[in-house]
Amino acid sequence: MPRPSNVFPRVTDRDLPFAARASGASIWDSSGKHYLDGSGGAIVVGVGHGDEQVVEAMARQASSMAYAHGTQFTSESLERYASRVAPLLPLEGARIYPVSGGSEAVETALKIARAYHVAAGRPGKHKVIARLGSYHGNTRGALDASGRAALRRPYSAWLGPAVHVPAVYEYRCPWDTHDSACGARHAEQLDRVIREQGPENVACFIAEPVVGAALGAVAPPPDLWPAVQEVCRAHEVLVIADEVMTGFGRTGRWFGSDHWGLRPDILTAGKGVTSGYWPFGFAAASGAVFDIIAPGGFVHGFTYSHSAVGAAVADAVLTRLLDDDLVEESRRKGERLLALLDDALGDHPRVGDIRGLGLMIGVELVADRSSKRPFPRSERITEQVVAAAKAGGLLVYPSAGGAEAGDGDVIMLGPPFVITDDELAELVELLRRALGSVPGLRNAGSE
Ligand code: PLP
């Protein structure tokens, strides 16, 4: 019997424990059970749980001025934060538009792209091109851009205008030229689709520099982003880098774009920007984009955008990342975690791929390693592993349905950057045990 409650919960198939306390890479529930946070929630928490400096910054700003509307005031905390974060972003002369999370950041980014073209005298440019095997959020515009069938299905009657190009998923690359020419092939494909849609109609191309939950920590071939950027520039199509998951050190660089020298026109941030301490995100436009839109104004806004408290929290998180060299920690610990995983699971007959950048890591589970055949989705392997790990005191994040026909199982790891080396070893051991407790993974002598 589900327990009585007036909450409409995120999940309706199980009762959830009460989260009571958290510190570093640990969460305890109200019964005192300890969980190692191997995924920072939904790959959110970078600076660790229970950071006093962040909490103090939040309280200080909330007690001096908690709320003022974005059309009536700016604030010291927002101006300071924007001036500190702008030089770190891979955009020239960045302007940030703060919102309450990743989906709002994506909605804002799409509207910035459209507003830019209208202001620039190209009113036909309105189409959004995105990729299959992507996730950009759950509001309607962001969901329409997302290439994740299971999330789109119930709302498909409302979706449709966004155009999707194939996923960039090297582990399951169908081309015989793999892996020498994949980036160029994808760029050619994008070029073809833009021409088919009519360059005069296409406003923007949106993609994650490293794909998050849709495929499970999938990095592109190295030649992808430079080639894509060139195609988009040639057609006056703005590039939106969705860095909601990859931003703020998650991949071992400040931004995923930094790995390939990508200079997007617009960037979205969420999750790690406030490490979960405050619902916050932003869309950043390059100065060139902003300068075109600004004279006519930007028709957009949310009651809770431009939050002074959110900016104070983001500022304190930024200080943490800088002072404790946490982006480098993410890089170093990510390499260590990959090595530990390779040692423990590299020969496991059901582990097809172990991959990632920084502390954004995916372990792909397959029914057959040599053919890479996924388990049928109906076996719910991912869900079983996530549940078994949680029972054993480890939190991991699911990424299911990225392979052919909606099958596919990936366990995502994305612990806080403050996780200790001992905790990394514990994480791998707990994951190994969780895999061993799922019947479908135990076959074929995998124990
Ligand atoms: N974009 C990416 C790449 C994401 O990973 C997510 C969330 O997982 C979003 C957008 C949506 O962010 P939010 O859940 O904060 O609305």
Coordinates of C-alpha atoms and ligand atoms in Angstrom, one line a residue:
M1 CA 0.0 0.0 0.0
P2 CA 1.5 3.4 -0.9
R3 CA 1.8 5.7 2.1
P4 CA -0.9 8.5 2.3
S5 CA 0.4 11.8 1.0
N6 CA -0.7 15.0 -0.7
V7 CA 2.4 15.2 -2.9
F8 CA 2.1 14.4 -6.6
P9 CA 5.4 12.6 -6.7
R10 CA 8.0 12.3 -9.4
V11 CA 7.5 8.5 -9.4
T12 CA 4.3 6.8 -8.7
D13 CA 5.4 3.1 -8.7
R14 CA 7.2 3.1 -5.4
D15 CA 7.4 4.8 -2.0
L16 CA 10.4 7.0 -1.6
P17 CA 12.6 7.3 1.5
F18 CA 12.7 10.8 3.2
A19 CA 16.1 12.5 2.5
A20 CA 17.2 13.9 5.8
R21 CA 20.8 15.1 5.6
A22 CA 23.6 15.4 3.1
S23 CA 27.3 16.2 3.2
G24 CA 30.1 15.8 0.6
A25 CA 29.2 12.8 -1.5
S26 CA 26.8 11.3 1.1
I27 CA 23.0 11.4 1.7
W28 CA 21.3 9.9 4.7
D29 CA 17.6 9.1 4.8
S30 CA 15.3 9.6 7.9
S31 CA 16.0 6.0 9.0
G32 CA 19.7 6.8 9.1
K33 CA 20.6 4.7 6.1
H34 CA 23.6 6.1 4.2
Y35 CA 23.8 6.5 0.4
L36 CA 26.9 7.3 -1.6
D37 CA 25.8 9.8 -4.1
G38 CA 27.3 8.3 -7.2
S39 CA 25.3 10.6 -9.5
G40 CA 25.0 13.9 -7.7
G41 CA 21.2 13.4 -8.1
A42 CA 20.6 13.9 -11.8
I43 CA 24.3 14.8 -12.4
V44 CA 23.7 18.1 -10.6
V45 CA 25.9 18.4 -7.5
G46 CA 29.4 19.4 -8.3
V47 CA 30.8 21.2 -5.2
G48 CA 29.3 18.6 -2.8
H49 CA 26.4 18.5 -0.4
G50 CA 26.3 20.6 2.7
D51 CA 28.7 23.3 1.7
E52 CA 28.5 26.0 4.4
Q53 CA 29.9 28.8 2.2
V54 CA 27.2 28.3 -0.3
V55 CA 24.5 28.1 2.3
E56 CA 25.8 31.3 4.0
A57 CA 25.8 33.2 0.7
M58 CA 22.2 32.1 0.1
A59 CA 21.1 33.2 3.5
R60 CA 22.9 36.5 3.3
Q61 CA 21.3 37.5 0.1
A62 CA 17.9 36.2 1.1
S63 CA 18.0 38.2 4.3
S64 CA 19.1 41.5 2.7
M65 CA 16.9 41.3 -0.5
A66 CA 15.2 38.1 -1.5
Y67 CA 13.1 39.1 -4.4
A68 CA 12.8 42.1 -6.8
H69 CA 11.2 41.8 -10.2
G70 CA 13.5 41.6 -13.2
T71 CA 11.8 44.4 -15.1
Q72 CA 12.1 46.7 -12.0
F73 CA 15.5 46.0 -10.6
T74 CA 18.9 44.4 -11.2
S75 CA 20.9 43.4 -8.1
E76 CA 24.5 43.5 -6.9
S77 CA 24.7 39.7 -6.7
L78 CA 23.4 39.3 -10.3
E79 CA 25.7 41.9 -11.8
R80 CA 28.7 40.5 -9.9
Y81 CA 28.0 37.0 -10.9
A82 CA 27.5 37.8 -14.5
S83 CA 30.8 39.7 -14.7
R84 CA 32.6 36.8 -13.1
V85 CA 31.1 34.0 -15.1
A86 CA 31.1 35.7 -18.5
P87 CA 34.9 35.4 -19.1
L88 CA 34.7 31.7 -18.4
L89 CA 32.0 31.0 -21.0
P90 CA 33.1 30.0 -24.5
L91 CA 31.3 33.0 -26.0
E92 CA 32.5 36.4 -26.9
G93 CA 31.1 39.2 -24.7
A94 CA 28.5 36.9 -23.1
R95 CA 25.2 38.2 -21.7
I96 CA 23.5 35.9 -19.3
Y97 CA 19.7 35.6 -18.9
P98 CA 19.1 33.8 -15.6
V99 CA 16.1 31.5 -15.2
S100 CA 15.0 28.7 -12.8
G101 CA 16.5 25.6 -14.4
G102 CA 17.6 23.8 -17.5
S103 CA 14.3 23.5 -19.4
E104 CA 13.7 27.3 -19.0
A105 CA 17.2 27.9 -20.1
V106 CA 16.6 26.0 -23.3
E107 CA 13.2 27.7 -24.0
T108 CA 15.0 31.0 -23.5
A109 CA 17.8 30.0 -25.8
L110 CA 15.4 29.0 -28.6
K111 CA 13.6 32.3 -28.3
I112 CA 16.9 34.2 -28.3
A113 CA 17.8 32.5 -31.6
R114 CA 14.4 33.4 -33.1
A115 CA 14.4 36.9 -31.8
Y116 CA 17.9 37.4 -33.2
H117 CA 16.9 36.5 -36.7
V118 CA 13.7 38.6 -36.6
A119 CA 15.7 41.6 -35.4
A120 CA 18.3 41.0 -38.1
G121 CA 15.7 41.2 -40.8
R122 CA 15.5 37.4 -41.5
P123 CA 11.9 36.8 -40.3
G124 CA 11.6 33.5 -42.2
K125 CA 14.2 31.8 -40.0
H126 CA 12.3 29.9 -37.3
K127 CA 13.0 26.2 -37.6
V128 CA 14.9 24.3 -34.9
I129 CA 17.2 21.5 -35.8
A130 CA 18.2 19.1 -33.1
R131 CA 19.5 15.5 -32.9
L132 CA 18.0 12.1 -32.1
G133 CA 19.5 10.7 -28.9
S134 CA 19.4 14.0 -27.1
Y135 CA 17.6 15.6 -24.1
H136 CA 16.9 19.3 -23.7
G137 CA 14.1 19.4 -21.1
N138 CA 10.5 18.8 -20.4
T139 CA 8.7 22.0 -21.3
R140 CA 7.1 21.9 -24.7
G141 CA 9.8 23.7 -26.8
A142 CA 12.6 21.9 -25.1
L143 CA 10.8 18.6 -25.3
D144 CA 10.2 19.1 -29.0
A145 CA 13.9 19.7 -29.5
S146 CA 14.7 16.5 -27.5
G147 CA 15.2 13.3 -29.4
R148 CA 14.1 10.9 -26.8
A149 CA 11.1 8.9 -28.0
A150 CA 9.9 7.6 -24.6
L151 CA 9.5 11.1 -23.2
R152 CA 7.9 12.6 -26.3
R153 CA 5.4 9.8 -26.9
P154 CA 2.6 10.9 -24.5
Y155 CA 2.8 14.5 -25.8
S156 CA 3.5 13.8 -29.4
A157 CA 0.2 15.5 -30.5
W158 CA 1.7 18.8 -29.2
L159 CA 5.2 18.2 -30.7
G160 CA 6.6 18.2 -34.2
P161 CA 8.0 21.4 -35.6
A162 CA 11.6 20.6 -34.6
V163 CA 13.6 18.6 -37.2
H164 CA 16.0 15.9 -36.0
V165 CA 19.2 14.7 -37.5
P166 CA 20.7 11.3 -36.5
A167 CA 22.3 10.7 -33.1
V168 CA 26.0 11.0 -32.7
Y169 CA 26.7 7.7 -30.9
E170 CA 30.0 6.2 -31.8
Y171 CA 29.6 3.0 -29.9
R172 CA 26.6 2.2 -32.2
C173 CA 27.9 3.9 -35.3
P174 CA 26.3 2.4 -38.4
W175 CA 28.8 3.7 -41.0
D176 CA 31.5 1.6 -42.5
T177 CA 33.8 4.6 -42.6
H178 CA 33.8 4.7 -38.8
D179 CA 35.8 6.0 -37.0
S180 CA 37.9 8.1 -39.3
A181 CA 35.2 10.2 -40.9
C182 CA 32.2 10.3 -38.5
G183 CA 32.3 13.9 -37.6
A184 CA 32.5 15.0 -41.2
R185 CA 29.7 12.6 -42.1
H186 CA 27.4 14.1 -39.5
A187 CA 28.3 17.6 -40.5
E188 CA 27.4 16.8 -44.2
Q189 CA 24.2 15.3 -43.0
L190 CA 23.3 18.5 -41.1
D191 CA 24.3 20.5 -44.2
R192 CA 21.9 18.4 -46.3
V193 CA 19.0 18.8 -43.8
I194 CA 19.5 22.6 -43.6
R195 CA 19.4 22.8 -47.4
E196 CA 16.3 20.6 -47.5
Q197 CA 14.5 22.8 -45.0
G198 CA 15.7 25.9 -46.7
P199 CA 18.5 27.9 -45.0
E200 CA 16.2 30.9 -45.0
N201 CA 13.9 29.0 -42.7
V202 CA 16.4 27.5 -40.2
A203 CA 17.0 29.5 -37.0
C204 CA 19.3 27.3 -35.0
F205 CA 20.9 23.9 -34.3
I206 CA 20.8 22.8 -30.7
A207 CA 22.9 19.9 -29.3
E208 CA 24.7 18.7 -26.1
P209 CA 28.5 18.8 -26.5
V210 CA 28.6 15.5 -24.7
V211 CA 25.3 13.7 -24.7
G212 CA 23.8 13.2 -21.2
A213 CA 20.9 11.1 -20.1
A214 CA 19.6 10.3 -23.6
L215 CA 22.6 8.2 -24.5
G216 CA 24.7 8.1 -21.3
A217 CA 27.8 10.2 -21.4
V218 CA 28.6 10.0 -25.1
A219 CA 31.4 12.2 -26.4
P220 CA 31.5 13.0 -30.1
P221 CA 34.3 12.2 -32.6
P222 CA 36.9 14.9 -32.3
D223 CA 36.2 16.4 -35.8
L224 CA 32.4 16.8 -35.2
W225 CA 32.1 20.2 -33.5
P226 CA 34.5 22.2 -35.8
A227 CA 32.7 20.8 -38.9
V228 CA 29.2 21.4 -37.5
Q229 CA 30.1 24.9 -36.5
E230 CA 31.4 25.6 -40.0
V231 CA 28.2 24.3 -41.6
C232 CA 26.0 26.4 -39.3
R233 CA 28.0 29.6 -39.9
A234 CA 27.7 29.1 -43.7
H235 CA 23.9 29.0 -43.4
E236 CA 23.6 31.7 -40.8
V237 CA 22.2 29.1 -38.4
L238 CA 22.9 29.8 -34.8
V239 CA 24.6 27.1 -32.7
I240 CA 23.1 26.5 -29.3
A241 CA 25.3 24.4 -27.0
D242 CA 23.1 22.8 -24.4
E243 CA 25.6 22.7 -21.5
V244 CA 22.9 22.1 -18.8
M245 CA 24.6 18.8 -17.8
T246 CA 28.1 19.3 -19.2
G247 CA 28.7 22.8 -17.8
F248 CA 30.7 24.0 -14.8
G249 CA 33.3 21.3 -14.7
R250 CA 31.3 18.2 -15.2
T251 CA 33.4 16.9 -18.1
G252 CA 36.7 18.0 -16.6
R253 CA 36.8 21.3 -18.5
W254 CA 34.7 24.4 -17.6
F255 CA 32.4 23.6 -20.4
G256 CA 31.9 20.7 -22.8
S257 CA 32.5 23.1 -25.7
D258 CA 36.0 23.7 -24.4
H259 CA 37.1 20.2 -25.4
W260 CA 36.8 21.0 -29.1
G261 CA 37.1 24.7 -29.3
L262 CA 33.4 25.1 -30.0
R263 CA 32.3 28.8 -29.8
P264 CA 28.5 28.6 -29.8
D265 CA 26.3 31.6 -30.4
I266 CA 24.1 30.7 -27.4
L267 CA 24.8 28.4 -24.4
T268 CA 22.5 27.0 -21.8
A269 CA 23.4 26.2 -18.2
G270 CA 21.6 24.6 -15.3
K271 CA 22.3 21.8 -12.8
G272 CA 25.9 22.3 -11.8
V273 CA 25.7 26.1 -12.0
T274 CA 24.2 26.1 -8.5
S275 CA 25.1 22.5 -7.7
G276 CA 21.4 21.9 -6.6
Y277 CA 21.4 24.5 -3.9
W278 CA 18.9 26.7 -5.7
P279 CA 16.7 26.2 -8.8
F280 CA 18.8 28.2 -11.3
G281 CA 20.1 28.2 -14.8
F282 CA 20.7 30.6 -17.6
A283 CA 20.9 31.1 -21.3
A284 CA 23.9 33.0 -22.4
A285 CA 24.0 34.9 -25.7
S286 CA 27.2 36.1 -27.4
G287 CA 27.6 39.9 -27.4
A288 CA 27.0 40.0 -31.1
V289 CA 23.7 38.2 -30.7
F290 CA 22.6 40.4 -27.8
D291 CA 23.5 43.6 -29.7
I292 CA 21.2 42.7 -32.5
I293 CA 18.3 41.9 -30.2
A294 CA 18.7 44.6 -27.6
P295 CA 17.5 47.7 -29.5
G296 CA 14.0 46.2 -30.2
G297 CA 13.8 44.4 -26.8
F298 CA 13.4 40.7 -26.1
V299 CA 9.8 39.5 -25.7
H300 CA 10.2 37.0 -22.9
G301 CA 10.4 36.7 -19.1
F302 CA 9.5 34.7 -16.1
T303 CA 8.4 35.9 -12.6
Y304 CA 11.4 34.1 -11.1
S305 CA 14.0 35.0 -13.7
H306 CA 17.0 37.2 -12.7
S307 CA 16.9 35.9 -9.1
A308 CA 19.3 37.7 -6.8
V309 CA 19.4 34.8 -4.4
G310 CA 20.0 32.4 -7.3
A311 CA 22.8 34.5 -8.5
A312 CA 24.4 34.7 -5.0
V313 CA 24.3 30.9 -4.8
A314 CA 25.7 30.5 -8.3
D315 CA 28.5 33.0 -7.3
A316 CA 29.3 31.1 -4.2
V317 CA 29.4 27.8 -6.2
L318 CA 31.7 29.5 -8.7
T319 CA 34.0 30.6 -5.9
R320 CA 34.1 27.0 -4.6
L321 CA 34.9 25.6 -8.1
L322 CA 37.7 28.2 -8.5
D323 CA 39.2 28.1 -5.0
D324 CA 39.3 24.3 -4.7
D325 CA 40.3 23.7 -8.3
L326 CA 37.3 21.5 -8.6
V327 CA 37.2 21.4 -12.4
E328 CA 40.6 19.8 -12.4
E329 CA 39.4 17.5 -9.7
S330 CA 36.6 16.4 -11.9
R331 CA 39.1 15.7 -14.7
R332 CA 41.5 13.8 -12.4
K333 CA 38.9 11.8 -10.5
G334 CA 37.0 11.0 -13.8
E335 CA 40.2 9.4 -15.1
R336 CA 40.6 7.5 -11.9
L337 CA 37.0 6.3 -11.9
L338 CA 37.2 5.2 -15.5
A339 CA 40.3 3.2 -14.6
L340 CA 38.7 1.6 -11.6
L341 CA 35.6 0.7 -13.6
D342 CA 37.8 -0.8 -16.4
D343 CA 39.5 -2.9 -13.7
A344 CA 36.4 -4.1 -12.0
L345 CA 34.0 -4.4 -15.0
G346 CA 36.0 -4.3 -18.2
D347 CA 35.7 -8.1 -18.7
H348 CA 32.1 -8.4 -17.5
P349 CA 30.2 -10.2 -20.2
R350 CA 27.3 -7.8 -19.9
V351 CA 29.3 -4.6 -19.9
G352 CA 29.6 -3.3 -23.5
D353 CA 31.2 0.1 -23.0
I354 CA 32.6 2.2 -20.2
R355 CA 33.0 5.8 -21.3
G356 CA 32.9 9.4 -20.4
L357 CA 34.7 12.7 -19.8
G358 CA 35.6 14.0 -16.4
L359 CA 33.0 12.9 -13.8
M360 CA 30.3 12.3 -16.4
I361 CA 30.5 8.6 -17.0
G362 CA 28.3 5.9 -18.6
V363 CA 28.5 2.1 -18.2
E364 CA 26.5 0.5 -21.1
L365 CA 25.0 -2.9 -20.4
V366 CA 24.3 -5.2 -23.3
A367 CA 22.8 -8.7 -23.8
D368 CA 25.7 -9.6 -26.1
R369 CA 29.1 -7.9 -26.1
S370 CA 30.3 -8.9 -29.6
S371 CA 27.2 -7.8 -31.5
K372 CA 26.4 -5.0 -29.0
R373 CA 22.9 -6.3 -28.9
P374 CA 20.9 -4.5 -26.2
F375 CA 18.5 -6.1 -23.8
P376 CA 14.9 -5.6 -24.7
R377 CA 13.5 -2.6 -22.9
S378 CA 10.8 -4.8 -21.4
E379 CA 13.5 -6.4 -19.2
R380 CA 14.1 -3.0 -17.5
I381 CA 17.7 -3.8 -16.8
T382 CA 18.6 -0.2 -16.0
E383 CA 15.8 0.2 -13.5
Q384 CA 16.8 -3.1 -11.8
V385 CA 20.4 -2.0 -11.5
V386 CA 19.4 1.5 -10.2
A387 CA 17.1 -0.2 -7.6
A388 CA 19.7 -2.8 -6.6
A389 CA 22.4 -0.1 -6.2
K390 CA 20.1 2.0 -4.1
A391 CA 19.2 -0.9 -1.8
G392 CA 22.9 -1.4 -1.4
G393 CA 23.5 2.3 -0.5
L394 CA 24.7 3.7 -3.9
L395 CA 22.8 6.3 -6.0
V396 CA 23.3 6.1 -9.7
Y397 CA 21.3 7.7 -12.6
P398 CA 19.4 5.8 -15.3
S399 CA 19.9 6.3 -19.0
A400 CA 17.6 3.9 -20.9
G401 CA 16.3 3.6 -24.4
G402 CA 19.2 5.1 -26.4
A403 CA 19.9 2.1 -28.6
E404 CA 17.8 0.9 -31.6
A405 CA 14.1 0.7 -31.2
G406 CA 14.0 2.2 -27.8
D407 CA 16.1 -0.5 -26.2
G408 CA 19.4 0.2 -24.4
D409 CA 20.7 0.4 -20.9
V410 CA 23.3 2.7 -19.5
I411 CA 24.1 3.4 -15.8
M412 CA 25.3 7.0 -15.4
L413 CA 27.8 8.1 -12.8
G414 CA 28.4 11.7 -11.9
P415 CA 29.4 12.1 -8.3
P416 CA 30.2 15.4 -6.7
F417 CA 33.8 16.6 -7.5
V418 CA 34.7 16.4 -3.8
I419 CA 34.2 12.7 -3.7
T420 CA 37.3 11.1 -2.1
D421 CA 39.5 8.5 -3.7
D422 CA 38.3 5.9 -1.1
E423 CA 34.7 6.7 -2.0
L424 CA 35.4 6.3 -5.7
A425 CA 36.7 2.7 -4.9
E426 CA 33.6 2.1 -2.8
L427 CA 31.3 3.4 -5.6
V428 CA 32.8 0.9 -8.0
E429 CA 32.5 -2.0 -5.5
L430 CA 28.9 -1.1 -4.8
L431 CA 28.1 -0.9 -8.5
R432 CA 29.8 -4.3 -9.1
R433 CA 27.6 -5.8 -6.4
A434 CA 24.5 -4.2 -7.8
L435 CA 25.2 -5.6 -11.3
G436 CA 25.8 -9.0 -9.7
S437 CA 22.4 -9.0 -8.0
V438 CA 20.4 -8.5 -11.2
P439 CA 19.4 -11.9 -12.6
G440 CA 19.7 -10.9 -16.3
L441 CA 23.2 -9.7 -15.7
R442 CA 24.3 -12.7 -13.7
N443 CA 23.9 -15.2 -16.5
A444 CA 26.9 -16.2 -18.7
G445 CA 29.2 -16.7 -15.8
S446 CA 29.5 -13.0 -14.9
E447 CA 29.6 -13.4 -11.1
Ligands
PLP1 N1 19.3 20.0 -21.1 C1 20.1 18.9 -20.7 C2 21.3 18.6 -21.5 C3 19.7 18.2 -19.6 O1 20.5 17.2 -19.2 C4 18.6 18.6 -18.9 C5 18.2 17.8 -17.7 O2 18.5 16.7 -17.5 C6 17.8 19.7 -19.3 C7 18.2 20.4 -20.4 C8 16.6 20.1 -18.6 O3 17.0 20.7 -17.3 P1 15.9 20.7 -16.1 O4 15.6 19.3 -15.7 O5 16.7 21.5 -15.1 O6 14.7 21.5 -16.6

